[in-house]
mmCIF file of C-alpha atoms and ligand atoms in Angstrom:
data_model
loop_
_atom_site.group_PDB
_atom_site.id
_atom_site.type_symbol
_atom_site.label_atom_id
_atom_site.label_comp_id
_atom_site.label_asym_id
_atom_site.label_seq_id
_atom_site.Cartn_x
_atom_site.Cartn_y
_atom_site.Cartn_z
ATOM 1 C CA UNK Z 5 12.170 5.163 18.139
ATOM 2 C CA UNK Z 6 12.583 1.780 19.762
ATOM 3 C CA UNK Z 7 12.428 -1.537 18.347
ATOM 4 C CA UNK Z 8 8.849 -1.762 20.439
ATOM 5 C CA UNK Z 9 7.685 1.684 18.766
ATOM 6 C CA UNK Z 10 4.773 1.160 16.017
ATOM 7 C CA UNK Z 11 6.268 2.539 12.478
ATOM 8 C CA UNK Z 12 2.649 3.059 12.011
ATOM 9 C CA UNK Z 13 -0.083 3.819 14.690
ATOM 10 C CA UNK Z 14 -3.200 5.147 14.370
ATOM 11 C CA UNK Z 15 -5.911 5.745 17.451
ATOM 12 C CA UNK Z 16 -9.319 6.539 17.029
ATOM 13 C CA UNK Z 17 -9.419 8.124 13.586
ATOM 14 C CA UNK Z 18 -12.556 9.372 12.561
ATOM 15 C CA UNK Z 19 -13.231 10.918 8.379
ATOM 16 C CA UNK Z 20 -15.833 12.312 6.747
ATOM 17 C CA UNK Z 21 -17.196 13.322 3.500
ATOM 18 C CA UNK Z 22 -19.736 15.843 4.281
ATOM 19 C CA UNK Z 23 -22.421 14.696 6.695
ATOM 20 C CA UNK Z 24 -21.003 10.930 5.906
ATOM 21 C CA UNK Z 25 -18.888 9.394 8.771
ATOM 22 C CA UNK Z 26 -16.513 6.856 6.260
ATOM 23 C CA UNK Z 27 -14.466 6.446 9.314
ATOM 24 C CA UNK Z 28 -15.632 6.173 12.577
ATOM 25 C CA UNK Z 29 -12.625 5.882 15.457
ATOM 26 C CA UNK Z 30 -10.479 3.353 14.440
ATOM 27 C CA UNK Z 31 -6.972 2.412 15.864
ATOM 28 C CA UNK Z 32 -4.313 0.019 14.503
ATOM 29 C CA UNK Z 33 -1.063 -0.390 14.156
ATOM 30 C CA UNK Z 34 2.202 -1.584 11.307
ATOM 31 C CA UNK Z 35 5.069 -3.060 13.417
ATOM 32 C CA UNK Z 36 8.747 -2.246 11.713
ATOM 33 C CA UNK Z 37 9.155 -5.104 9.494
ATOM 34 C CA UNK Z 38 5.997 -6.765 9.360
ATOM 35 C CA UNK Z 39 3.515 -7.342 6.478
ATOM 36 C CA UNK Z 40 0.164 -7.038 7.841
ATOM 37 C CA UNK Z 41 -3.642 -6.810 6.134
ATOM 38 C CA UNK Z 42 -6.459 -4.597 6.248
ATOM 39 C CA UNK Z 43 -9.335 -6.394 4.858
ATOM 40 C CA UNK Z 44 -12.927 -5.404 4.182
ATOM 41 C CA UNK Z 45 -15.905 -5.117 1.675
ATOM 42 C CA UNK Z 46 -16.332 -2.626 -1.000
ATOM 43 C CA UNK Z 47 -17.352 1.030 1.239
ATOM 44 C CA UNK Z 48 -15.694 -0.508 4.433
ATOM 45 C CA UNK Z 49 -13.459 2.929 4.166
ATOM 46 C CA UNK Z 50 -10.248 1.139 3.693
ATOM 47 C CA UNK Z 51 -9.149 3.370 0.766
ATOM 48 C CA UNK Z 52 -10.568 6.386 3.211
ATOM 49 C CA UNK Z 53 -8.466 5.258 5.428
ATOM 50 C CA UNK Z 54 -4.936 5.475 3.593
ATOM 51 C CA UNK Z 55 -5.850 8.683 2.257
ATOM 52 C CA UNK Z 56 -5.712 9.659 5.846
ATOM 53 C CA UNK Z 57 -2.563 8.433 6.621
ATOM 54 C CA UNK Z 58 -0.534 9.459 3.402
ATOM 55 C CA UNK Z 59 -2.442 13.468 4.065
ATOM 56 C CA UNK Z 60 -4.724 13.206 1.169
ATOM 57 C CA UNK Z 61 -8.013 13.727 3.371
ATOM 58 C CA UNK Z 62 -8.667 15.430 6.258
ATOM 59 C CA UNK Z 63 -9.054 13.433 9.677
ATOM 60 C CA UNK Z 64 -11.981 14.870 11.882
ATOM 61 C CA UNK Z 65 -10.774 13.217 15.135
ATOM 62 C CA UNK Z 66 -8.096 11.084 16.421
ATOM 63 C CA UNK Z 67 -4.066 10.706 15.195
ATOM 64 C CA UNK Z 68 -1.922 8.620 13.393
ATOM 65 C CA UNK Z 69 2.006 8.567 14.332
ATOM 66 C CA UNK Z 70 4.675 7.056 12.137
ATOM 67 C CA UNK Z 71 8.447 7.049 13.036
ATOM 68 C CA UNK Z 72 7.175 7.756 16.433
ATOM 69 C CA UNK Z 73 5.785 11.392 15.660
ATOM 70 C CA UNK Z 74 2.474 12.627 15.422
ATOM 71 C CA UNK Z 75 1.830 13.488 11.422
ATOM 72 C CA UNK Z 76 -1.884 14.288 11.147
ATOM 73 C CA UNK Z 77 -2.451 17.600 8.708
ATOM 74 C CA UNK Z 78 1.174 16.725 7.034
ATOM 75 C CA UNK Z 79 0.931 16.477 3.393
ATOM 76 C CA UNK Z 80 1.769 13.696 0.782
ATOM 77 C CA UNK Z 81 5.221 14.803 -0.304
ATOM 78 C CA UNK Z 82 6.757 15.336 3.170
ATOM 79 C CA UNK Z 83 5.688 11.984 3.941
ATOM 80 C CA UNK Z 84 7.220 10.373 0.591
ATOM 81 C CA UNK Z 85 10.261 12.144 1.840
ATOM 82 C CA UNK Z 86 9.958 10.510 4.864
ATOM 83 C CA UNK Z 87 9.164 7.159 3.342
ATOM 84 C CA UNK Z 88 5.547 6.810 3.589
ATOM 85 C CA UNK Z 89 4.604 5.529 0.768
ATOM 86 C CA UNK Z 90 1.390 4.587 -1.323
ATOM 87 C CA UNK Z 91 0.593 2.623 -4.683
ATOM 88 C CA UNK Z 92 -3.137 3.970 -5.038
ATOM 89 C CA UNK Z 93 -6.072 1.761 -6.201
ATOM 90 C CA UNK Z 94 -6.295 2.568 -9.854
ATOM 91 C CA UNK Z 95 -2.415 2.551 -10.058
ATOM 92 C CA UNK Z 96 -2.148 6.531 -11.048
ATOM 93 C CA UNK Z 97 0.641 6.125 -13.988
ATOM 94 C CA UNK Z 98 1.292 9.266 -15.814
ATOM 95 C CA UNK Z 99 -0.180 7.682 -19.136
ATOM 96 C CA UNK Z 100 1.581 10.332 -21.244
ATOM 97 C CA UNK Z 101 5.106 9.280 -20.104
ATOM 98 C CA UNK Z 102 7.047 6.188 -20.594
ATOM 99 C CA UNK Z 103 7.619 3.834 -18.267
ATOM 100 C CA UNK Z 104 11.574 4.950 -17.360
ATOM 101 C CA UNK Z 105 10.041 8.447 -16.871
ATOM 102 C CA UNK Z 106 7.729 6.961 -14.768
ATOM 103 C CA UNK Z 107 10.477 5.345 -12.340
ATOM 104 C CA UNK Z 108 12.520 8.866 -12.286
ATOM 105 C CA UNK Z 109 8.986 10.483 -11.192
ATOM 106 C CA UNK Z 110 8.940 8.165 -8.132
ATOM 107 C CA UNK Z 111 12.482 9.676 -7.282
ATOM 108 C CA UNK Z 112 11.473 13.270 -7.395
ATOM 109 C CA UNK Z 113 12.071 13.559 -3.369
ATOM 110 C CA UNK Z 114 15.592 11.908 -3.500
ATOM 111 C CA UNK Z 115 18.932 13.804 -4.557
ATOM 112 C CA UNK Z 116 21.313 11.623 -4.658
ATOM 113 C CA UNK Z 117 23.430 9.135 -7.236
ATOM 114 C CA UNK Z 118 21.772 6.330 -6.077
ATOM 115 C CA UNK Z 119 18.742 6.698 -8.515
ATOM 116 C CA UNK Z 120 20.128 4.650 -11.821
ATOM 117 C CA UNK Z 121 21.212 1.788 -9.575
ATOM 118 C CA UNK Z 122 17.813 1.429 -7.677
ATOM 119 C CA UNK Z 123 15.757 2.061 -11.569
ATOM 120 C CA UNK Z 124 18.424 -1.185 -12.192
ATOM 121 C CA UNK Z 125 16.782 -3.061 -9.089
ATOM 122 C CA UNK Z 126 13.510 -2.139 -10.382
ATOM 123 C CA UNK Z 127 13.758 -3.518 -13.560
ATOM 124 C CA UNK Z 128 15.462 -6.885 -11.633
ATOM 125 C CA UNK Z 129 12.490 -6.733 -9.833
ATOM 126 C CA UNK Z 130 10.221 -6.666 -12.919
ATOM 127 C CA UNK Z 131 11.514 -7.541 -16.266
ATOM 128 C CA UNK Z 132 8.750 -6.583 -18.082
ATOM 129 C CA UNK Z 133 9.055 -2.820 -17.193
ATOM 130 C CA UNK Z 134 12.751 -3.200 -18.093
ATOM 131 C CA UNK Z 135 11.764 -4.916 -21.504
ATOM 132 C CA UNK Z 136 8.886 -1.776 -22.172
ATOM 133 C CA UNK Z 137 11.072 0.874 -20.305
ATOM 134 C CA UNK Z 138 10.194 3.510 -23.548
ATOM 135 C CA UNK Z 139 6.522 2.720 -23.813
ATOM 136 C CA UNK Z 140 4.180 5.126 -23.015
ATOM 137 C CA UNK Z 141 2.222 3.909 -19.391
ATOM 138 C CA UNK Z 142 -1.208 4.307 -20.570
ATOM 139 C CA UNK Z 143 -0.501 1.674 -23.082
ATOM 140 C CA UNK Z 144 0.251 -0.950 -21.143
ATOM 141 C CA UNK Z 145 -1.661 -3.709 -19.861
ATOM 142 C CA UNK Z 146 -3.286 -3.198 -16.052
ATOM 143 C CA UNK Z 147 -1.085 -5.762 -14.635
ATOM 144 C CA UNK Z 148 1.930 -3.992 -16.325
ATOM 145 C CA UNK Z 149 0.458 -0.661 -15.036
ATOM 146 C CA UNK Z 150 0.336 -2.192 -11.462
ATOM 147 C CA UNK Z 151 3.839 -3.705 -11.886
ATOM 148 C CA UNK Z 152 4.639 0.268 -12.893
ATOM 149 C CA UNK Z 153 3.371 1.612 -9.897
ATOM 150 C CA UNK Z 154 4.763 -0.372 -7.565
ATOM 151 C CA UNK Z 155 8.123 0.311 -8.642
ATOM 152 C CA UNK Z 156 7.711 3.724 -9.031
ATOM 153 C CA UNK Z 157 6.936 3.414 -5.215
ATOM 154 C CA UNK Z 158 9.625 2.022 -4.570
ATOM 155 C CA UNK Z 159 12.152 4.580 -6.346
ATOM 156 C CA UNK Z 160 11.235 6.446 -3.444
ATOM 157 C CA UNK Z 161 12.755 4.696 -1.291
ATOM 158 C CA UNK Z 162 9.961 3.698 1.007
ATOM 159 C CA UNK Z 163 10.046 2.425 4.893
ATOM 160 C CA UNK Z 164 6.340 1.672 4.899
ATOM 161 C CA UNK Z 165 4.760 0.893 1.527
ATOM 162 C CA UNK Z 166 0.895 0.957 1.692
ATOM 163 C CA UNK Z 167 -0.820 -0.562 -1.068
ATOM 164 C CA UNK Z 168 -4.626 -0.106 -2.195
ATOM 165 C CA UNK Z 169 -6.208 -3.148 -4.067
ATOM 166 C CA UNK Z 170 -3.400 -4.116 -5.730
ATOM 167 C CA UNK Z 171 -4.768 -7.363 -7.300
ATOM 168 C CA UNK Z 172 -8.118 -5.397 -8.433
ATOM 169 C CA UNK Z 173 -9.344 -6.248 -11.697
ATOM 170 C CA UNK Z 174 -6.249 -8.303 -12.959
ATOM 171 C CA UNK Z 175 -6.363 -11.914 -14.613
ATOM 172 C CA UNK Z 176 -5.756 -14.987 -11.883
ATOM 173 C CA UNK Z 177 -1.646 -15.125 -13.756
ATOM 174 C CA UNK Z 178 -1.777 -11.443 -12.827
ATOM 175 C CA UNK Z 179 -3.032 -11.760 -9.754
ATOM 176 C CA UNK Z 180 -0.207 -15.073 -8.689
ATOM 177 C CA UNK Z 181 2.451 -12.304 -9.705
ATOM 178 C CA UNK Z 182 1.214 -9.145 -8.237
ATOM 179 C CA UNK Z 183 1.088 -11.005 -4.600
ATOM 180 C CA UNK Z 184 4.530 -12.571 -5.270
ATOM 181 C CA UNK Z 185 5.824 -9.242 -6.276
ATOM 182 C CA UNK Z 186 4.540 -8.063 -2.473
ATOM 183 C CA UNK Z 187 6.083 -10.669 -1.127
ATOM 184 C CA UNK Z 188 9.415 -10.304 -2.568
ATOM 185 C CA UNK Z 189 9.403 -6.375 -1.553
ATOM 186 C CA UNK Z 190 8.189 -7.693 1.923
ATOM 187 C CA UNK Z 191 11.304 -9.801 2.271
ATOM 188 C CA UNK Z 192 13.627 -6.938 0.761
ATOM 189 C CA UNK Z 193 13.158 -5.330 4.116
ATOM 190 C CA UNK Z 194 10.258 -3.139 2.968
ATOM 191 C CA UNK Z 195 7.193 -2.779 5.849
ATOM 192 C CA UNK Z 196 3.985 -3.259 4.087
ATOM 193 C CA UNK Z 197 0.229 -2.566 4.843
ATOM 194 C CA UNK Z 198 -1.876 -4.780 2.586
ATOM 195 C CA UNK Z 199 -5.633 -3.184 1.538
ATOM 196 C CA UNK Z 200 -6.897 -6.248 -0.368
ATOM 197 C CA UNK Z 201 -10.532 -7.481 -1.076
ATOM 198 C CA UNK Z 202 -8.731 -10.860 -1.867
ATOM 199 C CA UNK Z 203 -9.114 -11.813 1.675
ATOM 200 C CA UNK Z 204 -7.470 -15.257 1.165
ATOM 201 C CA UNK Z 205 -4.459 -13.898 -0.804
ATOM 202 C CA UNK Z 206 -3.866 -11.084 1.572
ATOM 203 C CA UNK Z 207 -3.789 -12.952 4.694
ATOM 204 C CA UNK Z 208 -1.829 -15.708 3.330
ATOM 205 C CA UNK Z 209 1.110 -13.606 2.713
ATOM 206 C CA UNK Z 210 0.163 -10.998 6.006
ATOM 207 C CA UNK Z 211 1.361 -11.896 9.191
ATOM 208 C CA UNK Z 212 -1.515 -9.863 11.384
ATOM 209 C CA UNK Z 213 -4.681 -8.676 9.775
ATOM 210 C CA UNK Z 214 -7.750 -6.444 10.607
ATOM 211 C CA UNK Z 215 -11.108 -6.265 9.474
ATOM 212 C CA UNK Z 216 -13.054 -3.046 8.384
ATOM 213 C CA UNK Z 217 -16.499 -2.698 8.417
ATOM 214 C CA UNK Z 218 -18.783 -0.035 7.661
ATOM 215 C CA UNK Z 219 -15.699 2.207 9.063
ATOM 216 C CA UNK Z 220 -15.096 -0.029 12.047
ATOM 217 C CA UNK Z 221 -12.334 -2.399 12.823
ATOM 218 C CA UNK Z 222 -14.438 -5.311 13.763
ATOM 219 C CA UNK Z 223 -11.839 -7.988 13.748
ATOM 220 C CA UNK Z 224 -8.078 -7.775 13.808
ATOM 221 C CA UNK Z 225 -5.256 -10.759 15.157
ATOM 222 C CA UNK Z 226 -2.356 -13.204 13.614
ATOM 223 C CA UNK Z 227 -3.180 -13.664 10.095
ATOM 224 C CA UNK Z 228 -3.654 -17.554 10.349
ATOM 225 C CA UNK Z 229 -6.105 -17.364 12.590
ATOM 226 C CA UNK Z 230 -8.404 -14.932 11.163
ATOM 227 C CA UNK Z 231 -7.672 -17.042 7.535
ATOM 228 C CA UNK Z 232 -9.433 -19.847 10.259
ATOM 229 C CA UNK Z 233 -12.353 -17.742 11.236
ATOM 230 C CA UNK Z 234 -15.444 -18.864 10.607
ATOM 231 C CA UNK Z 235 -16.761 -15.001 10.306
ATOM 232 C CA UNK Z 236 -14.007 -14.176 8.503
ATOM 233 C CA UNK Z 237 -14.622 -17.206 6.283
ATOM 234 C CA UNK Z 238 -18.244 -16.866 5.907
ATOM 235 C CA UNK Z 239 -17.834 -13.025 5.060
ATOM 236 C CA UNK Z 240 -14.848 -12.506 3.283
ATOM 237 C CA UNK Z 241 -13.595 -15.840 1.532
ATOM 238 C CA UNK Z 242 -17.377 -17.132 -0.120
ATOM 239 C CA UNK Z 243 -17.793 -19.802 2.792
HETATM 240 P P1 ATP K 315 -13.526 0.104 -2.073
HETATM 241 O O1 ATP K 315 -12.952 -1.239 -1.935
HETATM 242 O O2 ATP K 315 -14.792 0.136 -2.857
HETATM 243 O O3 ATP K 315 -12.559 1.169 -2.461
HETATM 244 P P2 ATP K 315 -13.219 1.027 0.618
HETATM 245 O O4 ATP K 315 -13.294 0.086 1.763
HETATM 246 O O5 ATP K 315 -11.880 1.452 0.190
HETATM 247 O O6 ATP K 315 -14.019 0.441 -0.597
HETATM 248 P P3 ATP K 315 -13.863 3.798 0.768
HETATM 249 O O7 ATP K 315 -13.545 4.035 -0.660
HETATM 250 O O8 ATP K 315 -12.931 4.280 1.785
HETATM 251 O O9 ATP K 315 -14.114 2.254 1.009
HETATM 252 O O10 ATP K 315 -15.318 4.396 1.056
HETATM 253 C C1 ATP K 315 -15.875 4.452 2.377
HETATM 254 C C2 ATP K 315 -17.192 5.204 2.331
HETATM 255 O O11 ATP K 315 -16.963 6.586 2.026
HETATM 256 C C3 ATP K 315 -18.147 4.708 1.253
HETATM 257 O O12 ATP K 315 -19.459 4.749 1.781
HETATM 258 C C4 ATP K 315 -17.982 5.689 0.120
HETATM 259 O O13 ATP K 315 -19.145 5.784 -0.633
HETATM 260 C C5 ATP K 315 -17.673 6.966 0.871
HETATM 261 N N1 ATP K 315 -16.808 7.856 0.074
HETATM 262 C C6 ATP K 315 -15.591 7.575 -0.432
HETATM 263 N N2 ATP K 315 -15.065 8.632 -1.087
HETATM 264 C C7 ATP K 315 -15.994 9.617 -1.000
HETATM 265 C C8 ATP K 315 -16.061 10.970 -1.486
HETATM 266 N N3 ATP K 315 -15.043 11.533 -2.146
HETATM 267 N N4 ATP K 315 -17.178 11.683 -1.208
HETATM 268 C C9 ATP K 315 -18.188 11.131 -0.496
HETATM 269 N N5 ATP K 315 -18.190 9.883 -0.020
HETATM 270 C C10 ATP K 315 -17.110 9.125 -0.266
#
């Protein structure tokens, strides 16, 4: 892979559920070492789409290369081993288990003696999971459980971390430290693809952004000067 080469490209995907086309031929791409948005409305298919790309749903047409290989039909854990990586909407913590078991979870595809130094940086990362680190998940707040999944993401070491809604349903303090949280992993060297309904927030931080609608990219370009659109303003940020 060159530096040109997309870590992530996808051309013309197409999904369905049943007769329902969620996705309907749509290409982008993540750049190594950018941060970039997908935007949209509730049913755009932005969650369709990730589940795509990390093998949890079947594409109908079209293919999606990362690392410069083709990786439609692989499934979820040889992609976590090859550090594609996703914090689902709805977080997914394994309620039942504490928070440090948690972390070791998100190293399950790693074998090395690197994994109590990088729990270390998780907790550095977020204090409050180091503070809780014997509590049981599903007792924790759903900021805390967000703060939880991320870092179990990142125990796996991941190259390009995609992230579903991660500000849904938290309080506005919440919210202020789940995007600053992005950011930091952003600037740790971490490539990031953004699915946020907090258009403003997400393209603030993003450096490109697209726009999904009804399972079309309708709009895509820098970040700043979609944030400047007045579509994108009249549609997405209450304008
Ligand atoms: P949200 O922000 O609400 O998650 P989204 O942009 O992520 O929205 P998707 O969840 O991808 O959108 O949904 C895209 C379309 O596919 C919607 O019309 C939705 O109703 C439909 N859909 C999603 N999951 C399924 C499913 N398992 N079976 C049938 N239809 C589904």
């Amino acid at each position: 892979m060159t530096t040109a080469t997309p870590l992530l490209k996808v051309t013309g995907l197409k999904v369905a559920y049943g007769g329902i086309q969620a996705v309907k031929g749509i290409s982008f791409e993540v750049r190594q070492g950018e941060l970039v948005s997908l935007i949209g409305a509730n049913g755009a298919g932005k969650t369709t789409t990730l589940k795509a790309i990390t093998g949890l749903q079947n594409v109908a047409e079209g293919d999606i290369e990362y690392l410069g290989r083709s990786i439609r039909g692989q499934g979820p854990w040889d992609l976590v081993r090859q550090g594609l990586v996703m914090v689902p909407e709805g977080r997914g913590v394994f309620a039942r288990m504490t928070i440090a078991e948690n972390l070791q979870m998100g190293a399950f595809v790693r074998n090395d003696d690197q994994i109590g130094r990088d729990i270390e940086n998780v907790f550095g990362i977020f204090p409050r999971l180091k503070e809780r680190r014997n509590q049981l998940a599903g007792t924790m707040s759903g900021g805390e459980q967000q703060m939880l999944a991320m870092g179990r993401a990142l125990m796996a070491r991941p190259k390009l971390l995609l992230l579903d809604e991660p500000s849904m349903g938290l309080s506005p303090m919440m919210v202020d430290k789940i995007f600053d949280v992005v950011a930091d992993i952003y600037k740790r060297g971490v490539t990031v693809l953004l699915v946020e309904q907090n258009a403003s927030r997400a393209l603030q931080l993003a450096k490109r952004g697209y726009v999904m609608e009804s399972g079309e990219m309708s709009m895509s370009g820098d970040a700043d000067q979609l944030l400047k659109d007045p579509k994108v303003r009249a549609a997405y940020l209450g304008e």
